[in-house]
């Protein structure tokens, strides 16, 4: 888990009523309340970007599970986060296929451009750089995940273009979005 | 080079994911036939006769697995394992992306075969965009009456939930996956009891890989004999291989089982890109033993031949390694992965993967000695076969084979660094 500098003054936002209703619907859909834990965490993650202590409280109430159970699930899965995240979390695959195709060069390049090391967040809270395990895009490596999309066949030039766009607040069309429209 | 499209007929198309297109091309006819006949045992028998083997990695016959559900069980669950996380594997992603209805139809038929009323499609969390696509297909299927109550007037009910994972390799193991959906850490359970007897919430549960499930409609439509006409006697049908590394044409290929690697490599993949030479291949995902170029050139791509060659077909995640790659560097990448992904439950795996990773790092830092190579072998012996699930074996197989087949590279590194001294070997940001 990377160390993230707080980006929001509010460290403990309350999930909205809409999210609470979403969790109720999940509990009704799943065979028992506890089995709705992962999708309920996702519902909070999708709104807040992380699961706040207030979010944990909501989960224990709605799903009839202990705080310990929520915490163990939150900490077991790498995509679940308990702290506010950077605006753009750049997750570069550093597993074998992407490594063969040059992931380390890409990571070194990103470190230089962002002025941070792998696992760190820029002081302005805008970018975090993470190394992640296989993203399932091995034939399209090296690749990088941002939100729910992947950028594939990356080169240092393409990474520079991506960073420039993100600095302007524009998220460029990802390769997996293209795949959907292809 | 003949093309096969049992699974891939809609790959690369812009409209293949739509229900209307799928129906136009014969989609959901297999489901109609199966529900019309109303005989779950006959479906199980057909798939058993076809000889379809689980495509997630273990290769266990799918129809036989279905047969383990106790007769007359009231509550049965079905899981489609789309937690595709084995490094080198990206076939299920394309199956779901280009043709989600094929997998969905296979799911409904499979559920009918085992009389499951609730199915989960467990998709790894990193496939964010794919989850939307599969959910859209599920919504279409509900609207068209292929899911829900009394499907096509048959009296068979089925609900499907698309469940999003959250980044844990171990959830690809079937009991880990079941525990994950129960709202727990994805730690595997000891077998027996097997999930088919006592799985999700203690009820009979079948977990099948996406590719296995996607093969079912074709088998129903064309019959087991037609499926057996492709592939070999013990490995019938086609298999998806996802190929990565510096070959001319990486990607996902549907090949008849038994195809000689040499032919696949030269004719289908186009060989290596300019300037690279083949050094080794991991044929079935990062967890199977590596084969040096000279050995891999003589194997056929089916379960039995690969086993004879000392490796496994696994998930079909083929990683092509060029001469320019340092094998000690690559094994460090892999040992970091298994160390990172060990669920921590069994001591031999939790501690062993850490030991392997640290020893390899020590070699790469330039502080290794010849004894370290013996220590690697010793740690492997303390892990293999001694844990609840195969993750420890999955780390040991590449470690042993890299050490066995490329020992001179390990020894050369130790010799060179003994003279040159410690040094940083990655550009920066060394993995810890």
Coordinates of C-alpha atoms in Angstrom, one line a residue:
Chain A
X1 CA 0.0 0.0 0.0
X2 CA 1.6 3.3 -1.1
X3 CA 1.7 6.2 1.3
X4 CA -0.7 8.8 0.0
X5 CA -0.6 12.4 1.1
X6 CA -4.1 13.5 2.1
X7 CA -5.7 15.4 -0.8
X8 CA -8.9 16.2 0.9
X9 CA -9.5 18.2 4.1
X10 CA -12.3 15.9 4.9
X11 CA -10.7 12.6 5.9
X12 CA -14.0 11.0 6.9
X13 CA -16.7 11.7 4.4
X14 CA -20.1 10.1 4.9
X15 CA -21.3 8.0 1.9
X16 CA -24.4 9.5 0.4
X17 CA -28.0 8.3 0.8
X18 CA -27.8 7.0 -2.7
X19 CA -24.9 4.8 -1.8
X20 CA -26.8 3.5 1.3
X21 CA -29.8 2.7 -1.0
X22 CA -27.4 0.9 -3.4
X23 CA -26.1 -1.2 -0.6
X24 CA -29.7 -2.0 0.5
X25 CA -30.4 -3.2 -3.0
X26 CA -27.2 -5.3 -3.1
X27 CA -28.2 -6.9 0.2
X28 CA -31.6 -7.8 -1.2
X29 CA -29.9 -9.3 -4.3
X30 CA -27.2 -11.4 -2.7
X31 CA -28.0 -14.7 -1.0
X32 CA -26.9 -13.3 2.4
X33 CA -25.9 -9.8 3.6
X34 CA -22.2 -10.6 4.1
X35 CA -21.9 -11.8 0.6
X36 CA -22.8 -8.3 -0.6
X37 CA -19.7 -6.9 1.2
X38 CA -17.4 -6.6 -1.9
X39 CA -20.0 -4.9 -4.1
X40 CA -21.0 -2.6 -1.2
X41 CA -17.3 -1.6 -0.7
X42 CA -17.2 -0.9 -4.5
X43 CA -20.3 1.3 -4.2
X44 CA -18.5 3.4 -1.6
X45 CA -15.2 3.4 -3.5
X46 CA -17.0 4.6 -6.6
X47 CA -18.4 7.6 -4.8
X48 CA -15.6 8.5 -2.4
X49 CA -12.5 7.0 -4.0
X50 CA -11.8 5.2 -0.7
X51 CA -13.6 3.7 2.2
X52 CA -13.8 6.2 5.0
X53 CA -14.3 5.3 8.7
X54 CA -17.9 6.4 8.2
X55 CA -18.1 4.1 5.3
X56 CA -16.9 1.2 7.5
X57 CA -19.6 2.1 10.0
X58 CA -22.2 2.0 7.2
X59 CA -21.0 -1.4 6.1
X60 CA -21.1 -3.0 9.6
X61 CA -24.7 -1.7 10.0
X62 CA -26.0 -2.7 6.6
X63 CA -24.3 -6.1 6.2
X64 CA -24.4 -7.3 9.8
X65 CA -20.7 -8.0 9.8
X66 CA -18.1 -7.1 12.4
X67 CA -15.7 -4.2 12.0
X68 CA -12.8 -6.7 11.9
X69 CA -14.4 -8.5 9.0
X70 CA -14.8 -5.3 7.0
X71 CA -11.2 -4.3 7.8
X72 CA -9.8 -7.7 6.8
X73 CA -11.5 -7.6 3.5
X74 CA -10.5 -3.9 2.9
X75 CA -6.9 -4.7 3.6
X76 CA -6.7 -8.0 1.8
X77 CA -7.7 -6.7 -1.7
X78 CA -5.2 -4.3 -3.3
X79 CA -7.8 -2.3 -5.1
X80 CA -9.7 -1.4 -2.0
X81 CA -8.3 1.8 -0.4
X82 CA -8.8 3.2 3.1
X83 CA -7.2 6.6 2.5
X84 CA -8.0 9.4 0.1
X85 CA -6.2 8.7 -3.3
X86 CA -4.4 11.0 -5.7
X87 CA -6.5 12.5 -8.5
X88 CA -4.7 10.3 -11.0
X89 CA -3.4 7.0 -9.8
X90 CA -1.1 5.7 -12.6
X91 CA -0.7 1.9 -12.2
X92 CA 2.0 0.4 -14.3
X93 CA 2.1 -3.3 -14.8
X94 CA 5.5 -4.6 -13.8
X95 CA 4.9 -8.3 -14.2
X96 CA 6.8 -10.6 -16.6
X97 CA 5.3 -9.9 -20.0
X98 CA 5.3 -6.1 -19.6
X99 CA 8.7 -6.3 -18.0
X100 CA 10.1 -8.1 -21.1
X101 CA 8.5 -5.4 -23.3
X102 CA 10.1 -2.5 -21.3
X103 CA 8.0 -1.7 -18.2
X104 CA 11.0 -0.8 -16.2
X105 CA 12.1 1.8 -18.7
X106 CA 8.5 3.2 -18.6
X107 CA 8.6 3.3 -14.8
X108 CA 11.9 5.1 -14.7
X109 CA 10.6 7.6 -17.2
X110 CA 7.5 8.3 -15.2
X111 CA 9.6 8.6 -12.0
X112 CA 11.7 11.2 -13.8
X113 CA 8.8 13.1 -15.2
X114 CA 6.7 13.2 -12.0
X115 CA 9.7 13.7 -9.7
X116 CA 8.6 10.9 -7.4
X117 CA 9.5 7.2 -6.9
X118 CA 7.4 4.2 -7.5
X119 CA 4.8 4.1 -4.7
X120 CA 4.7 7.8 -4.0
X121 CA 2.3 10.7 -4.7
X122 CA 3.2 14.1 -6.0
X123 CA 3.1 16.8 -3.3
X124 CA 0.1 18.5 -5.0
X125 CA -1.8 15.2 -4.7
X126 CA -2.4 15.1 -8.4
X127 CA -0.4 12.0 -9.4
X128 CA 0.4 8.7 -7.7
X129 CA 2.7 6.1 -9.3
X130 CA 2.2 2.5 -8.5
X131 CA 3.6 -0.8 -9.8
X132 CA 0.9 -3.4 -10.1
X133 CA 0.8 -7.1 -10.9
X134 CA -0.4 -8.5 -14.2
X135 CA -3.3 -6.5 -15.7
X136 CA -4.3 -9.1 -18.3
X137 CA -3.0 -7.1 -21.2
X138 CA 0.2 -9.1 -21.7
X139 CA 0.1 -9.1 -25.5
X140 CA -0.4 -5.3 -25.5
X141 CA 2.3 -4.5 -23.0
X142 CA 3.7 -2.5 -21.5
X143 CA 0.5 -1.2 -20.1
X144 CA -0.8 1.2 -17.5
X145 CA -4.2 1.4 -15.7
X146 CA -6.0 4.6 -14.9
X147 CA -9.4 4.3 -13.3
X148 CA -11.2 1.5 -15.1
X149 CA -9.3 1.7 -18.3
X150 CA -6.0 0.6 -19.8
X151 CA -3.4 2.3 -21.9
X152 CA -1.5 -0.3 -23.9
X153 CA 1.6 -0.6 -26.2
X154 CA 3.1 2.3 -24.2
X155 CA 6.3 4.1 -25.1
X156 CA 7.9 7.0 -23.3
X157 CA 6.5 9.4 -25.9
X158 CA 3.0 8.1 -25.3
X159 CA 3.4 8.4 -21.6
X160 CA 4.5 12.0 -22.0
X161 CA 1.3 12.7 -24.1
X162 CA -0.8 11.1 -21.4
X163 CA 0.8 13.2 -18.6
X164 CA 0.4 16.4 -20.6
X165 CA -3.3 15.7 -21.1
X166 CA -3.9 14.8 -17.5
X167 CA -2.1 18.0 -16.4
X168 CA -4.7 19.9 -18.5
X169 CA -7.4 17.9 -16.8
X170 CA -8.2 15.8 -19.8
X171 CA -8.3 12.1 -19.7
X172 CA -7.4 10.8 -23.1
X173 CA -9.3 8.0 -24.7
X174 CA -7.9 4.7 -23.4
X175 CA -7.1 1.7 -25.6
X176 CA -9.7 -0.4 -23.8
X177 CA -12.3 2.3 -24.6
X178 CA -11.3 1.9 -28.3
X179 CA -11.6 -1.8 -28.0
X180 CA -15.2 -1.4 -26.9
X181 CA -16.0 0.8 -29.8
X182 CA -13.8 -1.0 -32.4
Chain B
X1 CA -2.5 -22.9 -41.3
X2 CA -6.2 -23.5 -40.8
X3 CA -8.4 -21.1 -38.9
X4 CA -10.6 -22.4 -36.1
X5 CA -13.5 -20.4 -34.7
X6 CA -15.3 -22.5 -32.2
X7 CA -14.7 -19.7 -29.7
X8 CA -13.5 -16.7 -31.7
X9 CA -15.9 -16.2 -34.6
X10 CA -16.8 -12.7 -33.4
X11 CA -13.3 -11.7 -32.3
X12 CA -12.2 -8.3 -33.6
X13 CA -15.7 -7.3 -34.7
X14 CA -17.4 -4.1 -33.6
X15 CA -20.9 -5.5 -33.1
X16 CA -20.3 -9.1 -32.0
X17 CA -21.1 -8.2 -28.4
X18 CA -24.7 -7.3 -29.2
X19 CA -27.6 -9.7 -28.6
X20 CA -29.1 -9.1 -32.0
X21 CA -25.9 -10.1 -33.8
X22 CA -25.4 -13.1 -31.5
X23 CA -28.9 -14.3 -32.2
X24 CA -28.6 -13.7 -35.9
X25 CA -25.6 -15.9 -36.0
X26 CA -27.3 -18.8 -34.2
X27 CA -26.9 -17.6 -30.7
X28 CA -29.1 -19.0 -27.9
X29 CA -30.2 -21.9 -30.2
X30 CA -28.3 -24.3 -28.0
X31 CA -30.1 -23.0 -25.0
X32 CA -33.4 -23.4 -26.7
X33 CA -32.6 -26.9 -27.6
X34 CA -31.4 -27.9 -24.1
X35 CA -34.4 -26.3 -22.4
X36 CA -36.7 -27.9 -25.0
X37 CA -35.3 -31.3 -24.2
X38 CA -35.4 -30.6 -20.5
X39 CA -32.8 -33.2 -19.5
X40 CA -29.9 -31.9 -17.4
X41 CA -28.3 -35.3 -17.3
X42 CA -28.1 -35.4 -21.1
X43 CA -26.3 -32.1 -21.1
X44 CA -23.8 -33.3 -18.6
X45 CA -23.3 -36.4 -20.7
X46 CA -22.8 -34.5 -23.9
X47 CA -20.1 -32.3 -22.4
X48 CA -18.4 -35.3 -20.8
X49 CA -18.5 -37.1 -24.1
X50 CA -17.0 -34.1 -25.9
X51 CA -14.0 -34.4 -23.5
X52 CA -13.9 -30.7 -22.7
X53 CA -11.2 -30.1 -20.1
X54 CA -11.2 -27.1 -17.7
X55 CA -9.5 -24.2 -19.4
X56 CA -8.5 -22.3 -16.3
X57 CA -5.3 -24.3 -15.9
X58 CA -5.9 -27.6 -14.2
X59 CA -7.4 -29.3 -17.2
X60 CA -10.0 -31.3 -15.2
X61 CA -12.9 -32.6 -17.4
X62 CA -15.8 -30.2 -17.1
X63 CA -18.6 -32.7 -17.5
X64 CA -17.0 -34.9 -14.9
X65 CA -16.8 -32.0 -12.5
X66 CA -20.5 -31.3 -13.1
X67 CA -21.3 -34.9 -12.2
X68 CA -19.9 -34.4 -8.7
X69 CA -22.9 -32.3 -7.6
X70 CA -25.0 -34.6 -5.4
X71 CA -28.1 -35.8 -7.1
X72 CA -31.3 -34.0 -5.9
X73 CA -29.4 -31.1 -4.3
X74 CA -31.9 -28.3 -3.7
X75 CA -29.5 -25.4 -3.7
X76 CA -26.7 -25.3 -6.2
X77 CA -24.5 -22.4 -7.2
X78 CA -22.5 -21.8 -10.3
X79 CA -19.5 -19.5 -10.7
X80 CA -17.9 -18.4 -13.9
X81 CA -14.3 -17.7 -13.1
X82 CA -13.3 -14.6 -15.0
X83 CA -10.7 -13.6 -12.4
X84 CA -8.1 -14.0 -15.1
X85 CA -4.9 -13.1 -13.3
X86 CA -2.3 -15.7 -14.3
X87 CA 0.6 -13.6 -15.7
X88 CA 0.7 -14.0 -19.5
X89 CA -3.0 -14.8 -19.8
X90 CA -5.5 -12.5 -21.5
X91 CA -7.8 -14.8 -23.4
X92 CA -10.9 -14.5 -21.2
X93 CA -10.8 -10.8 -21.5
X94 CA -11.3 -11.0 -25.2
X95 CA -14.0 -13.7 -24.9
X96 CA -16.0 -11.4 -22.7
X97 CA -15.1 -8.3 -24.6
X98 CA -16.0 -9.5 -28.1
X99 CA -18.6 -12.1 -27.4
X100 CA -20.1 -11.9 -23.9
X101 CA -23.3 -13.6 -25.0
X102 CA -21.4 -16.8 -25.9
X103 CA -20.2 -17.1 -22.4
X104 CA -23.6 -16.1 -21.0
X105 CA -25.4 -18.7 -23.1
X106 CA -22.8 -21.3 -21.9
X107 CA -23.4 -20.2 -18.4
X108 CA -27.2 -20.6 -18.6
X109 CA -26.8 -24.1 -20.2
X110 CA -24.2 -25.1 -17.6
X111 CA -26.5 -23.9 -14.8
X112 CA -29.3 -26.0 -16.3
X113 CA -27.0 -29.0 -16.4
X114 CA -26.2 -28.8 -12.7
X115 CA -29.6 -27.2 -11.8
X116 CA -28.1 -24.0 -10.3
X117 CA -30.6 -21.1 -9.8
X118 CA -28.0 -18.5 -9.1
X119 CA -24.8 -17.8 -11.0
X120 CA -22.0 -15.4 -10.3
X121 CA -19.7 -14.1 -13.1
X122 CA -16.6 -13.2 -11.0
X123 CA -14.6 -10.7 -13.1
X124 CA -11.3 -9.4 -11.8
X125 CA -11.5 -5.8 -10.6
X126 CA -8.9 -4.6 -13.0
X127 CA -11.2 -5.3 -15.9
X128 CA -13.3 -2.3 -15.1
X129 CA -14.5 -1.6 -18.6
X130 CA -15.2 -5.2 -19.2
X131 CA -17.6 -5.4 -16.2
X132 CA -19.8 -2.8 -17.9
X133 CA -19.8 -4.8 -21.1
X134 CA -20.8 -8.1 -19.4
X135 CA -23.4 -6.3 -17.3
X136 CA -24.9 -4.8 -20.5
X137 CA -25.1 -8.3 -22.0
X138 CA -26.7 -9.7 -18.8
X139 CA -29.3 -6.9 -18.9
X140 CA -30.0 -7.7 -22.6
X141 CA -30.4 -11.4 -21.7
X142 CA -32.9 -10.6 -18.9
X143 CA -34.9 -8.3 -21.2
X144 CA -35.0 -11.1 -23.9
X145 CA -36.2 -13.7 -21.4
X146 CA -33.0 -15.8 -21.4
X147 CA -32.5 -15.0 -17.7
X148 CA -34.9 -14.7 -14.8
X149 CA -38.0 -16.7 -14.0
X150 CA -39.3 -19.4 -16.3
X151 CA -36.7 -19.0 -19.0
X152 CA -38.2 -19.5 -22.5
X153 CA -41.3 -21.1 -20.9
X154 CA -39.2 -24.0 -19.6
X155 CA -39.9 -23.6 -15.9
X156 CA -36.1 -23.1 -15.4
X157 CA -35.2 -20.1 -13.3
X158 CA -31.8 -18.5 -13.2
X159 CA -30.4 -15.2 -11.8
X160 CA -26.9 -14.0 -12.8
X161 CA -24.9 -11.6 -10.8
X162 CA -21.8 -9.9 -12.2
X163 CA -19.4 -9.7 -9.3
X164 CA -16.4 -7.5 -9.4
X165 CA -13.1 -8.7 -7.8
X166 CA -10.7 -6.3 -6.2
X167 CA -7.1 -7.3 -7.0
X168 CA -6.2 -10.7 -5.6
X169 CA -4.5 -13.3 -7.7
X170 CA -5.5 -16.0 -5.2
X171 CA -9.2 -15.5 -6.0
X172 CA -8.6 -17.4 -9.3
X173 CA -8.3 -20.5 -7.1
X174 CA -11.9 -21.9 -6.9
X175 CA -12.2 -22.0 -3.1
X176 CA -10.6 -18.6 -2.8
X177 CA -13.1 -17.3 -5.3
X178 CA -16.0 -18.7 -3.3
X179 CA -14.7 -17.3 0.0
X180 CA -14.3 -14.0 -1.7
X181 CA -18.0 -13.9 -2.8
X182 CA -19.0 -14.8 0.7
X183 CA -17.5 -11.5 1.7
X184 CA -14.2 -12.8 3.1
X185 CA -10.5 -12.6 2.4
X186 CA -10.0 -14.7 -0.7
X187 CA -8.1 -17.4 1.1
X188 CA -8.5 -21.0 -0.3
X189 CA -10.1 -23.7 1.8
X190 CA -8.8 -27.2 2.2
X191 CA -10.2 -29.9 -0.1
X192 CA -12.1 -32.1 0.4
X193 CA -14.8 -31.3 0.7
X194 CA -14.8 -30.2 -2.9
X195 CA -16.9 -27.2 -3.9
X196 CA -19.2 -29.4 -6.0
X197 CA -20.2 -31.0 -2.6
X198 CA -19.8 -28.1 -0.2
X199 CA -18.9 -24.8 -1.7
X200 CA -20.6 -21.4 -1.5
X201 CA -22.5 -21.0 1.8
X202 CA -21.8 -24.7 2.3
X203 CA -23.9 -25.7 -0.7
X204 CA -22.8 -27.6 -3.9
X205 CA -21.0 -25.2 -6.1
X206 CA -19.4 -25.5 -9.6
X207 CA -16.7 -23.1 -10.6
X208 CA -15.7 -23.1 -14.3
X209 CA -13.4 -20.9 -16.3
X210 CA -14.8 -18.5 -18.9
X211 CA -13.3 -20.4 -21.8
X212 CA -14.7 -23.7 -20.6
X213 CA -18.2 -22.2 -20.3
X214 CA -17.9 -20.4 -23.7
X215 CA -17.2 -23.8 -25.4
X216 CA -20.5 -25.3 -24.2
X217 CA -22.9 -23.8 -26.7
X218 CA -20.8 -24.9 -29.7
X219 CA -20.6 -28.5 -28.2
X220 CA -24.4 -28.6 -27.8
X221 CA -25.0 -27.2 -31.3
X222 CA -22.5 -29.4 -33.1
X223 CA -22.3 -32.5 -30.9
X224 CA -19.5 -34.1 -29.0
X225 CA -18.2 -36.0 -32.0
X226 CA -17.6 -32.7 -34.0
X227 CA -15.7 -31.3 -31.0
X228 CA -13.6 -34.5 -30.7
X229 CA -12.8 -34.2 -34.4
X230 CA -10.6 -31.3 -33.5
X231 CA -7.5 -31.7 -31.3
X232 CA -6.1 -35.0 -30.0
X233 CA -7.8 -38.0 -28.4
X234 CA -7.0 -37.0 -24.8
X235 CA -7.1 -33.2 -25.5
X236 CA -10.1 -32.6 -27.7
X237 CA -11.2 -29.3 -29.1
X238 CA -9.5 -26.0 -29.5
X239 CA -7.7 -23.9 -26.9
X240 CA -7.0 -20.2 -26.7
X241 CA -3.4 -19.3 -26.4
X242 CA -2.6 -15.7 -25.4
X243 CA 0.9 -14.9 -26.6
X244 CA 3.0 -12.1 -25.2
X245 CA 6.6 -11.1 -25.7
X246 CA 8.6 -9.9 -28.7
X247 CA 7.0 -12.0 -31.4
X248 CA 5.8 -10.5 -34.7
X249 CA 2.2 -11.1 -33.9
X250 CA 1.3 -11.3 -30.2
X251 CA -2.3 -11.8 -29.4
X252 CA -5.0 -14.4 -28.7
X253 CA -5.1 -17.5 -31.0
X254 CA -7.5 -20.4 -31.2
X255 CA -5.6 -23.5 -32.1
X256 CA -6.4 -27.2 -32.3
X257 CA -4.9 -28.9 -29.3
X258 CA -1.9 -30.9 -30.4
X259 CA -0.5 -28.3 -32.8
X260 CA 3.3 -28.5 -32.9
X261 CA 4.8 -25.4 -31.2
X262 CA 7.2 -25.0 -34.1
X263 CA 4.4 -24.5 -36.5
X264 CA 2.5 -22.2 -34.2
X265 CA 5.6 -20.1 -33.6
X266 CA 6.7 -19.8 -37.2
X267 CA 3.4 -19.7 -39.1
X268 CA 0.9 -18.2 -36.7
X269 CA 3.1 -15.8 -34.6
X270 CA 5.5 -15.0 -37.4
X271 CA 8.5 -15.7 -35.3
X272 CA 10.5 -13.1 -33.3
X273 CA 10.6 -9.4 -34.1
X274 CA 13.7 -8.2 -36.0
X275 CA 16.8 -8.2 -33.9
X276 CA 15.5 -10.6 -31.2
X277 CA 16.2 -14.3 -30.9
X278 CA 14.2 -16.9 -29.1
X279 CA 15.6 -17.9 -25.8
X280 CA 12.8 -19.7 -23.9
X281 CA 9.1 -20.0 -23.6
X282 CA 6.7 -20.3 -20.7
X283 CA 3.9 -22.0 -22.5
X284 CA 1.0 -22.0 -20.0
X285 CA 1.1 -18.9 -17.8
X286 CA 3.9 -17.8 -15.4
X287 CA 3.3 -20.7 -13.0
X288 CA 4.4 -23.5 -15.3
X289 CA 8.0 -24.6 -15.9
X290 CA 10.0 -22.7 -18.5
X291 CA 11.3 -24.5 -21.6
X292 CA 14.5 -23.4 -23.4
X293 CA 14.2 -22.7 -27.1
X294 CA 15.7 -26.1 -28.1
X295 CA 13.2 -28.0 -26.1
X296 CA 10.1 -26.0 -26.8
X297 CA 10.7 -26.4 -30.6
X298 CA 9.9 -30.1 -30.2
X299 CA 6.7 -30.0 -28.2
X300 CA 3.1 -30.2 -29.3
X301 CA 0.6 -27.9 -27.6
X302 CA -1.7 -30.3 -25.8
X303 CA -2.0 -31.4 -22.1
X304 CA -0.2 -34.7 -22.5
X305 CA 2.7 -33.7 -24.7
X306 CA 3.5 -30.7 -22.5
X307 CA 3.4 -32.8 -19.4
X308 CA 5.8 -35.2 -21.0
X309 CA 8.1 -32.3 -21.8
X310 CA 8.1 -31.4 -18.1
X311 CA 5.8 -28.5 -18.2
X312 CA 2.0 -27.8 -18.3
X313 CA -0.5 -26.3 -20.7
X314 CA -2.0 -24.3 -17.8
X315 CA -4.0 -21.3 -18.9
X316 CA -2.4 -21.1 -22.3
X317 CA -0.7 -17.8 -21.3
X318 CA 2.4 -18.1 -23.5
X319 CA 5.2 -15.9 -22.6
X320 CA 8.0 -15.7 -25.2
X321 CA 11.4 -14.8 -23.8
X322 CA 14.1 -13.3 -26.1
X323 CA 17.8 -13.9 -25.9
X324 CA 18.3 -10.3 -24.7
X325 CA 16.5 -11.0 -21.4
X326 CA 18.4 -11.9 -18.2
X327 CA 16.8 -14.9 -16.7
X328 CA 17.7 -14.0 -13.1
X329 CA 16.0 -10.6 -13.6
X330 CA 12.9 -12.3 -14.9
X331 CA 12.7 -14.8 -12.0
X332 CA 13.0 -11.8 -9.6
X333 CA 10.0 -10.3 -11.3
X334 CA 8.1 -13.6 -10.9
X335 CA 9.2 -14.2 -7.3
X336 CA 8.1 -10.7 -6.4
X337 CA 4.7 -11.5 -7.8
X338 CA 4.2 -14.8 -5.9
X339 CA 5.5 -13.2 -2.7
X340 CA 3.1 -10.3 -3.2
X341 CA 0.1 -12.5 -4.0
X342 CA 0.6 -15.3 -1.4
X343 CA -2.5 -15.0 0.8
X344 CA -0.5 -15.6 3.9
X345 CA -2.5 -18.6 5.2
X346 CA 0.0 -21.4 4.9
X347 CA 3.5 -21.0 6.4
X348 CA 5.4 -22.8 3.6
X349 CA 4.0 -20.4 1.1
X350 CA 3.9 -17.2 3.1
X351 CA 7.5 -17.6 4.3
X352 CA 8.8 -19.5 1.3
X353 CA 7.8 -17.0 -1.3
X354 CA 9.5 -14.3 0.8
X355 CA 12.6 -16.3 1.1
X356 CA 12.8 -17.0 -2.7
X357 CA 12.2 -13.4 -3.5
X358 CA 14.8 -12.2 -1.0
X359 CA 17.4 -14.7 -2.1
X360 CA 17.0 -13.8 -5.8
X361 CA 17.2 -10.1 -4.9
X362 CA 20.4 -10.8 -3.0
X363 CA 21.8 -12.4 -6.1
X364 CA 20.8 -9.4 -8.2
X365 CA 22.3 -7.0 -5.7
X366 CA 25.6 -8.7 -6.3
X367 CA 25.8 -10.3 -2.9
X368 CA 25.1 -13.9 -3.9
X369 CA 27.2 -16.9 -3.3
X370 CA 27.1 -20.5 -4.7
X371 CA 25.4 -21.6 -1.5
X372 CA 22.4 -19.4 -2.3
X373 CA 21.5 -21.5 -5.2
X374 CA 21.4 -24.6 -3.0
X375 CA 19.3 -22.6 -0.5
X376 CA 16.8 -21.7 -3.3
X377 CA 16.4 -25.4 -4.1
X378 CA 16.1 -26.2 -0.3
X379 CA 13.4 -23.6 0.2
X380 CA 11.5 -24.9 -2.9
X381 CA 11.6 -28.4 -1.3
X382 CA 10.0 -27.0 1.8
X383 CA 7.1 -25.5 -0.2
X384 CA 6.0 -27.9 -3.0
X385 CA 2.9 -29.8 -2.3
X386 CA 2.8 -28.7 1.3
X387 CA 0.1 -26.0 1.2
X388 CA -3.7 -25.8 1.0
X389 CA -3.7 -24.4 -2.6
X390 CA -1.3 -24.6 -5.5
X391 CA 0.1 -21.1 -5.1
X392 CA 3.3 -22.4 -3.5
X393 CA 3.7 -24.9 -6.3
X394 CA 3.1 -22.1 -8.8
X395 CA 6.1 -20.2 -7.3
X396 CA 8.2 -23.3 -7.1
X397 CA 7.7 -24.5 -10.7
X398 CA 9.2 -21.4 -12.4
X399 CA 11.9 -21.1 -9.7
X400 CA 13.1 -24.7 -10.0
X401 CA 12.9 -24.6 -13.8
X402 CA 14.7 -21.3 -14.2
X403 CA 17.4 -22.6 -11.9
X404 CA 17.5 -26.0 -13.6
X405 CA 17.5 -24.9 -17.2
X406 CA 19.5 -21.6 -16.8
X407 CA 21.8 -22.4 -13.9
X408 CA 24.8 -21.0 -15.8
X409 CA 23.2 -17.6 -15.9
X410 CA 22.8 -17.7 -12.1
X411 CA 26.4 -18.9 -11.6
X412 CA 27.8 -16.3 -14.0
X413 CA 26.0 -13.5 -12.1
X414 CA 27.5 -14.7 -8.8
X415 CA 31.0 -14.9 -10.4
X416 CA 30.8 -11.5 -12.1
X417 CA 29.5 -9.7 -9.1
X418 CA 32.1 -11.3 -6.8
X419 CA 34.6 -9.3 -8.9
X420 CA 32.7 -6.2 -9.8
X421 CA 30.9 -5.8 -6.5
X422 CA 27.3 -4.9 -5.7
X423 CA 25.4 -2.7 -8.2
X424 CA 21.9 -1.6 -9.0
X425 CA 20.6 -3.5 -11.9
X426 CA 17.3 -1.9 -12.6
X427 CA 17.1 1.6 -14.1
X428 CA 15.6 2.9 -10.8
X429 CA 12.8 2.1 -8.4
X430 CA 14.0 -1.3 -7.6
X431 CA 11.1 -3.5 -6.6
X432 CA 11.0 -4.2 -2.9

